[in-house]
Amino acid sequence: QQKSLGGRGLSCKGVYRALTIREKYMRLAYQRFPLTTSQYLRDIEGEPFKPEHSVQPVFTSPPKEGEDPFNTKFLPENLSWVARMKDGVIYVYKDAAEADQHKPIENMPGPHYETFIDDMNFLIALIAQGPTKTYSHRRLKFLMSKFNVHEMLNEMEEMKELKLNPHRDFYNCRKVDTHIHAAACMNQKHLLRFIKKSYRVDADRVVQNIKGKDVTMKELFANLNLHPYDLTVDSLDVHAGRQTFQRFDKFNAKYNPVGASELRDLYMKTENHIDGEYFARIIKEVASDLEDARYQYAEPRLSIYGCNPNEWTKLSGWFNKHRVFSPQLKWMIQVPRIYDIFRGRNFVPHFGKMLENIFMPIFQATIEPHANPELSIFLKHVTGFDSVDDESKHSGHMFCTKSPKPEEWDIVKNPSYSYYIYYMYANITMINQLRKARGMNTFQFRPHCGEAGAVTHLLASFMTADNISHGLNLKKSPVLQYLYFLAQIPIAMSPLSNNSLFLEYAKNPVLEFLKKGLIVSLSTDDPMQFHYTKVRPNWVPEPLMEEYAIAAQVFKLSTCDMCEISRNSVLQSGLSNEEKTHFLGADYLKEGPEGNDIRKTNVAQIRMAYRYETLCYELNLIKEGLKTD
Amino acid sequence: QQKSLGGRGLSCKGVYRALTIREKYMRLAYQRFPLTTSQYLRDIEGEPFKPEHSVQPVFTSPPKEGEDPFNTKFLPENLSWVARMKDGVIYVYKDAAEADQHKPIENMPGPHYETFIDDMNFLIALIAQGPTKTYSHRRLKFLMSKFNVHEMLNEMEEMKELKLNPHRDFYNCRKVDTHIHAAACMNQKHLLRFIKKSYRVDADRVVQNIKGKDVTMKELFANLNLHPYDLTVDSLDVHAGRQTFQRFDKFNAKYNPVGASELRDLYMKTENHIDGEYFARIIKEVASDLEDARYQYAEPRLSIYGCNPNEWTKLSGWFNKHRVFSPQLKWMIQVPRIYDIFRGRNFVPHFGKMLENIFMPIFQATIEPHANPELSIFLKHVTGFDSVDDESKHSGHMFCTKSPKPEEWDIVKNPSYSYYIYYMYANITMINQLRKARGMNTFQFRPHCGEAGAVTHLLASFMTADNISHGLNLKKSPVLQYLYFLAQIPIAMSPLSNNSLFLEYAKNPVLEFLKKGLIVSLSTDDPMQFHYTKVRPNWVPEPLMEEYAIAAQVFKLSTCDMCEISRNSVLQSGLSNEEKTHFLGADYLKEGPEGNDIRKTNVAQIRMAYRYETLCYELNLIKEGLKTD
């Protein structure tokens, strides 16, 4: 008893500090932290709570009637500032002279390296601390039982609220596919149809040039000795089956139609002999289907690898040339964690150069928009960064004060997940401060995290990410799971993807997380590999509905549950303030029931009140716990 | 050992006789029995196998180009024969005189009542017999392990076959929704849309007449004090939720939109003030969506209650008036087992009258087609009968030689499931013999069976039904499950329906049954209550695809599994010989690999061979077993 009391005090102190750590790093990078939690933290510190201290990311509003999203006229003027990388992080200076003395422009502070490591080590210790594990475990168990009771008491009341709510039901409340890769955003049937169609029209078109020799599409397929007319989804073979379970490598191979990388290059790349024309067209077909569906949005990821600095020029060139814009799509950049491969092939001399290739062009375009018009336009429509790769690949390296700086990291070995995450976060922080200062949109950090591998991944994201994709491994760490709840960190979950790769559907924690009050949304990840429902001229694209329908069926979700998940997806997404106001209501930034407009969200106020009171109760418990021993 | 051997001989004798019993009753009613199994039975008897002894049901072919499915010109001539009911079964006589002496026309024999009861009692004893239970249990366990081994050895080979199979994949192989109720064949969103549309157009139309007073649609909705404009799927409230689990009563209530039976009458009935116009239009919208989808067919059930003899006149009048015909739809008649309710309200004097109301009109239309043109046309497009209601409702009555004859059954109590089944089977048998003699299409008996209640339901259907819906309770009787395998009895399963009513999705035996070699198909049962995917102008109807997709995801079905299930659904269905030939191949009636045309079915020959050899192995084991002790 005494001990558990002592334990409680200790745990609450730890949890309190953990929350202040996240709050600090979120604010620094213009990422979100719940007002309610901040309020309790100030309360604990005896400080007055100043809402104006809370920050919000800035996203570009959809173009007004008749406005051209590609118009470069209104880009901010060029500045003479200088951007330069130091210790893996890019800083901005008034001019070269100040750069030489490393005197960055004030009020653009980056994260402090040593402090970050300290904070990280503190959290590593905390999540392993016995009493805190017990405390968190008990709280989570309580949250679960509490929701079950809420459900038994109020399910019917919630349903009644929804029945009395005119016009709005699950079908016409807005949903965002918060995690989807552009290269797999079409489903297998759609891709098959597109390949056949392109062959009927373009058989004699030159689509490749191998060592100076032009290759037509007809020849390309002839070399693969197959004829598109005979292709089926079976021979296309892009769908994940039982074979991919626990085999991320096999899964990656599924990106190659008919196992041929040539076809992946031709149809799913922005850079190829036809300037990514087919890929652009496929994405625009998906977008126009979403426009028909009206209530669905998606956040496709495009890749930047960091092999060389003009990747951005090419990608933004593709985006502008083919005018790949749709109000239904919010773009994200995914950076694969494959330095080791590039280094092995001598594409980059060290990790610092990779970071520079990834981030420097953004700084330049932000400082001199008119010198980089296409990139500047593209960046307006980019809402965040993702960090991707197989998390189960273990890296021997351990991120600490002694870790070599990126410019010194010239070995072929891959740095650890945390090392990647820190340097992406640090550079995004600097970019956001610069762009905020210039009145431009900012970027969120939304890495893949906790799909597999060590729980420390989830710790790194707790410190740096606005929200994450997957989060399955929160099951393995009660402390982190409780912290993700208290900080209300959104988690884009993809149970169908997990089902093919890492975890059987019925075992997916999505229901458990939802009940406990974690902020989950549903996403498709890779419709091409995971989903069945069809798309074709005047058929609706249903992958996201398939995701919702299966979860609803298997987990017996109520309408209120499904609408709460939809609402979460809009909040988590990079949709602009205008759009969120339109889809969720004018007060969507407020927390608790007053932030909910049931006429738009179809989420019962009883549910909102339950969530709000539950969060406050837990935060208050920590406040009280600090007073014990 | 000795004992188990002795047990084996005993079990094999029992199983052998059980199969001969089913074979006899199938042949009598022009229903199907597998050639392979017949062959082994003859073999055991030392009789020559005569394929010509095997019978097939007769279904109406789709109308030829330009042919009118409602054309009455080519109906067979009227005859002067007489149909009359005796002991609950309708017999056909040359004339009234012969009828008075009960001299039915030869070569139209019905089932023999006492023999049927004997056969039934034998089977009741068999499924309770210890050694036979052990034997069947072991064989089923073996079948399961054997399939798992087959999968590990041949999964890749099967996939390779499918990859090499041009044009055909899961999406374009034919699927039949083998179990769907017409009154719920639209999904919730479709119904909602239709109601709103009808109100916009027909608000002032008279849709009811209450005690001589006309009621317009506007008034109807006003009386319910709701306005269609405000309706949502939530307020419509036809979707099954957690509340319906184990509550068939609550589920039935879901048939009433907004809980108002008035709306059910207006939109989902063939008989109402507007002659079922709306219901006809909804069904035709579903049909035209299926026609767009091209590869999907459905077998909707319409109700005949047996309250009075002119139900048929009204139903066929509705069918002809609104020309409710589509090549995608094969009609079935469902008969609810609710005699007790009708008797309680004095609608019928005894059970015999109910049977007469159900079946006599068919006999008359079959004898005098031109006297009943509309019914005769409708019957051309009807392929079978279903027996429906909550199986978990227990009836005290036990079907035996002492049971009162239907004409004597005048108490309010409901007869047992078996009693219902026997008399439906007996009358269907007589009709089929009459119609076969007249060169008309025959009817299959396809009752709901084994969704809940006693396992004896599955026993009754084993004796009488061509195929069944649900079959969940086969889990509870190894002997019956093994017999359903040996007799290859098709089972239309609806895991999503079960999930809402009787059994959680992950616990559904559909995968287990498929692996063991039972003939399962997937069906939707009631899209209105169970399915999410949407239908609207130029969106595809996806309920059946939702059924397949979820099964594929949760049970990790391979493409070959899914195509095998699709093939099963076509075989099980009432599609005509022409259509089956077109969809499955010219040899579809042959069993084993030679009966499969992979170019049409996309089912691997390796799979077909495995199924065939496995069945033969089990049948041979019984043959050998008969020689022991």
mmCIF file of C-alpha atoms in Angstrom, chain A residues 355-597:
data_model
loop_
_atom_site.group_PDB
_atom_site.id
_atom_site.type_symbol
_atom_site.label_atom_id
_atom_site.label_comp_id
_atom_site.label_asym_id
_atom_site.label_seq_id
_atom_site.Cartn_x
_atom_site.Cartn_y
_atom_site.Cartn_z
ATOM 1 C CA LEU A 355 19.733 15.016 -45.122
ATOM 2 C CA GLU A 356 20.968 17.991 -47.121
ATOM 3 C CA ASN A 357 19.564 16.567 -50.353
ATOM 4 C CA ILE A 358 16.234 16.048 -48.615
ATOM 5 C CA PHE A 359 15.865 19.401 -46.864
ATOM 6 C CA MET A 360 18.097 22.074 -48.444
ATOM 7 C CA PRO A 361 15.931 22.536 -51.558
ATOM 8 C CA ILE A 362 12.951 23.313 -49.309
ATOM 9 C CA PHE A 363 14.895 26.016 -47.484
ATOM 10 C CA GLN A 364 16.019 27.500 -50.785
ATOM 11 C CA ALA A 365 12.507 27.499 -52.232
ATOM 12 C CA THR A 366 11.238 29.059 -48.997
ATOM 13 C CA ILE A 367 13.859 31.800 -49.041
ATOM 14 C CA GLU A 368 13.678 32.423 -52.789
ATOM 15 C CA PRO A 369 10.222 31.293 -53.960
ATOM 16 C CA HIS A 370 10.495 32.988 -57.350
ATOM 17 C CA ALA A 371 13.800 31.279 -58.046
ATOM 18 C CA ASN A 372 12.032 27.939 -57.464
ATOM 19 C CA PRO A 373 8.444 28.566 -58.616
ATOM 20 C CA GLU A 374 7.448 24.925 -59.337
ATOM 21 C CA LEU A 375 8.831 23.630 -56.057
ATOM 22 C CA SER A 376 7.265 26.525 -54.158
ATOM 23 C CA ILE A 377 3.859 25.698 -55.627
ATOM 24 C CA PHE A 378 4.254 22.013 -54.853
ATOM 25 C CA LEU A 379 5.289 22.767 -51.251
ATOM 26 C CA LYS A 380 2.108 24.808 -50.809
ATOM 27 C CA HIS A 381 0.179 21.576 -51.300
ATOM 28 C CA VAL A 382 2.477 19.408 -49.145
ATOM 29 C CA THR A 383 1.245 19.050 -45.571
ATOM 30 C CA GLY A 384 3.848 16.847 -43.936
ATOM 31 C CA PHE A 385 6.647 14.301 -43.883
ATOM 32 C CA ASP A 386 6.567 10.563 -43.313
ATOM 33 C CA SER A 387 9.487 8.284 -42.470
ATOM 34 C CA VAL A 388 9.087 4.820 -43.957
ATOM 35 C CA ASP A 389 10.657 1.378 -44.104
ATOM 36 C CA ASP A 390 10.548 -2.021 -42.466
ATOM 37 C CA GLU A 391 10.736 -1.270 -38.754
ATOM 38 C CA SER A 392 11.527 -4.880 -37.911
ATOM 39 C CA LYS A 393 14.981 -4.417 -39.505
ATOM 40 C CA HIS A 394 17.135 -3.897 -36.438
ATOM 41 C CA SER A 395 20.041 -1.450 -36.524
ATOM 42 C CA GLY A 396 22.897 -2.085 -34.120
ATOM 43 C CA HIS A 397 23.408 1.621 -33.555
ATOM 44 C CA MET A 398 22.150 3.265 -30.354
ATOM 45 C CA PHE A 399 21.391 7.000 -30.518
ATOM 46 C CA CYS A 400 23.270 8.887 -27.765
ATOM 47 C CA THR A 401 25.546 11.888 -27.124
ATOM 48 C CA LYS A 402 28.442 9.915 -28.535
ATOM 49 C CA SER A 403 26.721 9.177 -31.843
ATOM 50 C CA PRO A 404 28.679 10.608 -34.769
ATOM 51 C CA LYS A 405 27.173 13.723 -36.336
ATOM 52 C CA PRO A 406 25.466 13.123 -39.703
ATOM 53 C CA GLU A 407 28.384 14.626 -41.617
ATOM 54 C CA GLU A 408 30.673 12.156 -39.822
ATOM 55 C CA TRP A 409 28.349 9.207 -40.438
ATOM 56 C CA ASP A 410 30.132 7.800 -43.497
ATOM 57 C CA ILE A 411 29.950 4.085 -42.726
ATOM 58 C CA VAL A 412 27.629 1.845 -44.788
ATOM 59 C CA LYS A 413 25.632 0.829 -41.697
ATOM 60 C CA ASN A 414 22.191 2.384 -41.303
ATOM 61 C CA PRO A 415 21.650 4.705 -38.321
ATOM 62 C CA SER A 416 18.982 3.769 -35.802
ATOM 63 C CA TYR A 417 15.304 4.701 -36.162
ATOM 64 C CA SER A 418 15.640 7.328 -33.413
ATOM 65 C CA TYR A 419 18.624 8.931 -35.138
ATOM 66 C CA TYR A 420 16.648 9.249 -38.391
ATOM 67 C CA ILE A 421 13.654 10.599 -36.530
ATOM 68 C CA TYR A 422 15.622 13.188 -34.591
ATOM 69 C CA TYR A 423 17.281 14.667 -37.675
ATOM 70 C CA MET A 424 14.071 14.720 -39.668
ATOM 71 C CA TYR A 425 12.312 16.402 -36.774
ATOM 72 C CA ALA A 426 15.104 18.935 -36.242
ATOM 73 C CA ASN A 427 15.117 19.988 -39.890
ATOM 74 C CA ILE A 428 11.326 20.109 -40.135
ATOM 75 C CA THR A 429 11.352 22.318 -37.029
ATOM 76 C CA MET A 430 13.741 24.764 -38.696
ATOM 77 C CA ILE A 431 11.732 24.763 -41.917
ATOM 78 C CA ASN A 432 8.489 25.400 -40.078
ATOM 79 C CA GLN A 433 9.914 28.343 -38.182
ATOM 80 C CA LEU A 434 11.229 29.811 -41.401
ATOM 81 C CA ARG A 435 7.986 29.263 -43.289
ATOM 82 C CA LYS A 436 5.866 30.497 -40.406
ATOM 83 C CA ALA A 437 7.997 33.655 -40.365
ATOM 84 C CA ARG A 438 7.381 34.026 -44.101
ATOM 85 C CA GLY A 439 3.638 33.442 -43.739
ATOM 86 C CA MET A 440 3.781 30.126 -45.579
ATOM 87 C CA ASN A 441 2.223 26.768 -44.726
ATOM 88 C CA THR A 442 4.096 24.521 -42.299
ATOM 89 C CA PHE A 443 4.719 20.745 -42.331
ATOM 90 C CA GLN A 444 3.752 18.038 -39.881
ATOM 91 C CA PHE A 445 5.942 15.093 -38.999
ATOM 92 C CA ARG A 446 3.859 11.905 -39.293
ATOM 93 C CA PRO A 447 6.194 8.905 -39.388
ATOM 94 C CA HIS A 448 5.364 5.236 -39.711
ATOM 95 C CA CYS A 449 5.904 4.104 -36.152
ATOM 96 C CA GLY A 450 5.227 1.028 -34.052
ATOM 97 C CA GLU A 451 4.242 -1.246 -36.920
ATOM 98 C CA ALA A 452 7.079 -3.532 -35.774
ATOM 99 C CA GLY A 453 10.517 -3.323 -34.156
ATOM 100 C CA ALA A 454 11.522 -1.832 -30.800
ATOM 101 C CA VAL A 455 9.125 0.180 -28.623
ATOM 102 C CA THR A 456 11.764 2.946 -28.531
ATOM 103 C CA HIS A 457 10.458 3.895 -31.989
ATOM 104 C CA LEU A 458 7.233 4.959 -30.302
ATOM 105 C CA LEU A 459 9.258 6.880 -27.760
ATOM 106 C CA ALA A 460 11.107 8.849 -30.444
ATOM 107 C CA SER A 461 7.786 9.716 -32.116
ATOM 108 C CA PHE A 462 6.259 10.689 -28.785
ATOM 109 C CA MET A 463 8.933 13.393 -28.631
ATOM 110 C CA THR A 464 8.836 14.518 -32.247
ATOM 111 C CA ALA A 465 5.743 13.484 -34.243
ATOM 112 C CA ASP A 466 2.440 15.333 -34.518
ATOM 113 C CA ASN A 467 0.848 11.945 -35.163
ATOM 114 C CA ILE A 468 1.874 8.473 -36.345
ATOM 115 C CA SER A 469 0.859 5.598 -38.603
ATOM 116 C CA HIS A 470 0.247 2.086 -37.177
ATOM 117 C CA GLY A 471 1.237 2.239 -33.466
ATOM 118 C CA LEU A 472 0.564 -1.489 -32.991
ATOM 119 C CA ASN A 473 3.468 -1.829 -30.558
ATOM 120 C CA LEU A 474 1.788 0.480 -28.060
ATOM 121 C CA LYS A 475 0.380 -2.870 -26.935
ATOM 122 C CA LYS A 476 3.863 -3.713 -25.684
ATOM 123 C CA SER A 477 4.433 -0.630 -23.531
ATOM 124 C CA PRO A 478 1.740 0.393 -21.047
ATOM 125 C CA VAL A 479 3.634 3.589 -20.160
ATOM 126 C CA LEU A 480 3.860 4.769 -23.768
ATOM 127 C CA GLN A 481 0.259 3.739 -24.468
ATOM 128 C CA TYR A 482 -0.892 5.786 -21.467
ATOM 129 C CA LEU A 483 1.248 8.740 -22.564
ATOM 130 C CA TYR A 484 -0.198 8.557 -26.102
ATOM 131 C CA PHE A 485 -3.613 8.724 -24.475
ATOM 132 C CA LEU A 486 -2.796 11.676 -22.193
ATOM 133 C CA ALA A 487 -1.191 13.582 -25.075
ATOM 134 C CA GLN A 488 -4.068 12.527 -27.371
ATOM 135 C CA ILE A 489 -1.666 11.634 -30.173
ATOM 136 C CA PRO A 490 -3.564 10.601 -33.324
ATOM 137 C CA ILE A 491 -2.788 7.148 -34.704
ATOM 138 C CA ALA A 492 -3.661 6.199 -38.292
ATOM 139 C CA MET A 493 -4.312 2.467 -38.119
ATOM 140 C CA SER A 494 -4.588 0.053 -41.054
ATOM 141 C CA PRO A 495 -5.867 -3.282 -39.753
ATOM 142 C CA LEU A 496 -6.168 -4.776 -43.246
ATOM 143 C CA SER A 497 -2.559 -3.914 -43.984
ATOM 144 C CA ASN A 498 -1.495 -5.354 -40.633
ATOM 145 C CA ASN A 499 -3.547 -8.453 -41.384
ATOM 146 C CA SER A 500 -1.425 -9.126 -44.464
ATOM 147 C CA LEU A 501 1.874 -8.222 -42.850
ATOM 148 C CA PHE A 502 2.169 -8.270 -39.096
ATOM 149 C CA LEU A 503 -0.979 -9.072 -37.138
ATOM 150 C CA GLU A 504 -4.151 -11.083 -37.709
ATOM 151 C CA TYR A 505 -7.235 -8.962 -38.085
ATOM 152 C CA ALA A 506 -9.125 -10.160 -35.018
ATOM 153 C CA LYS A 507 -6.051 -9.493 -32.854
ATOM 154 C CA ASN A 508 -5.673 -5.897 -34.017
ATOM 155 C CA PRO A 509 -5.707 -3.474 -31.063
ATOM 156 C CA VAL A 510 -7.713 -0.816 -32.925
ATOM 157 C CA LEU A 511 -10.892 -1.580 -30.947
ATOM 158 C CA GLU A 512 -9.018 -1.702 -27.644
ATOM 159 C CA PHE A 513 -7.330 1.637 -28.392
ATOM 160 C CA LEU A 514 -10.605 3.241 -29.431
ATOM 161 C CA LYS A 515 -12.319 2.117 -26.229
ATOM 162 C CA LYS A 516 -9.499 3.408 -24.046
ATOM 163 C CA GLY A 517 -9.752 6.814 -25.702
ATOM 164 C CA LEU A 518 -6.665 6.832 -27.897
ATOM 165 C CA ILE A 519 -7.250 8.920 -31.023
ATOM 166 C CA VAL A 520 -7.458 6.311 -33.788
ATOM 167 C CA SER A 521 -8.382 6.768 -37.412
ATOM 168 C CA LEU A 522 -8.722 4.118 -40.137
ATOM 169 C CA SER A 523 -6.584 4.175 -43.262
ATOM 170 C CA THR A 524 -5.877 1.882 -46.198
ATOM 171 C CA ASP A 525 -2.047 2.071 -46.461
ATOM 172 C CA ASP A 526 -1.886 0.283 -49.859
ATOM 173 C CA PRO A 527 -5.228 -0.388 -51.581
ATOM 174 C CA MET A 528 -3.338 -1.998 -54.453
ATOM 175 C CA GLN A 529 -2.039 -4.729 -52.176
ATOM 176 C CA PHE A 530 -4.707 -5.080 -49.542
ATOM 177 C CA HIS A 531 -8.164 -4.212 -50.811
ATOM 178 C CA TYR A 532 -10.692 -5.983 -53.002
ATOM 179 C CA THR A 533 -13.534 -3.615 -53.777
ATOM 180 C CA LYS A 534 -13.445 -2.455 -57.335
ATOM 181 C CA VAL A 535 -13.012 0.787 -59.187
ATOM 182 C CA ARG A 536 -13.955 1.265 -62.823
ATOM 183 C CA PRO A 537 -15.628 3.893 -64.929
ATOM 184 C CA ASN A 538 -18.597 4.969 -62.840
ATOM 185 C CA TRP A 539 -17.928 2.547 -60.008
ATOM 186 C CA VAL A 540 -17.113 4.083 -56.661
ATOM 187 C CA PRO A 541 -13.699 3.610 -55.070
ATOM 188 C CA GLU A 542 -14.399 1.677 -51.921
ATOM 189 C CA PRO A 543 -11.068 0.794 -50.281
ATOM 190 C CA LEU A 544 -11.618 3.157 -47.356
ATOM 191 C CA MET A 545 -15.251 2.048 -47.028
ATOM 192 C CA GLU A 546 -13.976 -1.552 -47.092
ATOM 193 C CA GLU A 547 -11.666 -0.620 -44.207
ATOM 194 C CA TYR A 548 -14.557 0.874 -42.217
ATOM 195 C CA ALA A 549 -17.037 -1.871 -43.124
ATOM 196 C CA ILE A 550 -14.752 -4.707 -42.056
ATOM 197 C CA ALA A 551 -13.833 -2.998 -38.789
ATOM 198 C CA ALA A 552 -17.522 -2.331 -38.147
ATOM 199 C CA GLN A 553 -18.406 -5.957 -38.857
ATOM 200 C CA VAL A 554 -15.576 -7.719 -37.042
ATOM 201 C CA PHE A 555 -15.421 -5.376 -34.043
ATOM 202 C CA LYS A 556 -19.164 -4.627 -34.018
ATOM 203 C CA LEU A 557 -18.616 -0.874 -34.037
ATOM 204 C CA SER A 558 -21.626 1.316 -33.405
ATOM 205 C CA THR A 559 -22.480 4.195 -35.750
ATOM 206 C CA CYS A 560 -21.197 6.527 -33.056
ATOM 207 C CA ASP A 561 -17.876 4.667 -32.962
ATOM 208 C CA MET A 562 -17.518 4.900 -36.733
ATOM 209 C CA CYS A 563 -18.380 8.580 -36.830
ATOM 210 C CA GLU A 564 -15.954 9.266 -33.985
ATOM 211 C CA ILE A 565 -13.226 7.544 -36.010
ATOM 212 C CA SER A 566 -14.182 9.607 -39.088
ATOM 213 C CA ARG A 567 -14.000 12.777 -37.003
ATOM 214 C CA ASN A 568 -10.593 11.730 -35.676
ATOM 215 C CA SER A 569 -9.374 11.243 -39.236
ATOM 216 C CA VAL A 570 -10.341 14.789 -40.216
ATOM 217 C CA LEU A 571 -8.682 16.254 -37.105
ATOM 218 C CA GLN A 572 -5.532 14.226 -37.676
ATOM 219 C CA SER A 573 -5.298 15.166 -41.346
ATOM 220 C CA GLY A 574 -3.598 18.024 -43.180
ATOM 221 C CA LEU A 575 -6.933 19.489 -44.252
ATOM 222 C CA SER A 576 -6.867 23.267 -43.923
ATOM 223 C CA ASN A 577 -8.523 25.279 -41.169
ATOM 224 C CA GLU A 578 -11.277 26.314 -43.627
ATOM 225 C CA GLU A 579 -12.010 22.718 -44.536
ATOM 226 C CA LYS A 580 -11.979 21.503 -40.931
ATOM 227 C CA THR A 581 -14.317 24.325 -39.963
ATOM 228 C CA HIS A 582 -16.615 23.317 -42.802
ATOM 229 C CA PHE A 583 -16.500 19.575 -42.012
ATOM 230 C CA LEU A 584 -16.414 19.627 -38.184
ATOM 231 C CA GLY A 585 -17.915 22.951 -37.180
ATOM 232 C CA ALA A 586 -16.667 26.445 -36.299
ATOM 233 C CA ASP A 587 -15.444 25.441 -32.828
ATOM 234 C CA TYR A 588 -13.542 22.319 -33.860
ATOM 235 C CA LEU A 589 -10.380 23.595 -32.135
ATOM 236 C CA LYS A 590 -12.139 23.625 -28.780
ATOM 237 C CA GLU A 591 -11.902 20.383 -26.817
ATOM 238 C CA GLY A 592 -14.768 18.402 -25.313
ATOM 239 C CA PRO A 593 -18.435 18.577 -26.330
ATOM 240 C CA GLU A 594 -18.326 22.280 -27.145
ATOM 241 C CA GLY A 595 -15.832 21.504 -29.909
ATOM 242 C CA ASN A 596 -18.251 19.073 -31.573
ATOM 243 C CA ASP A 597 -21.002 20.013 -34.033
#
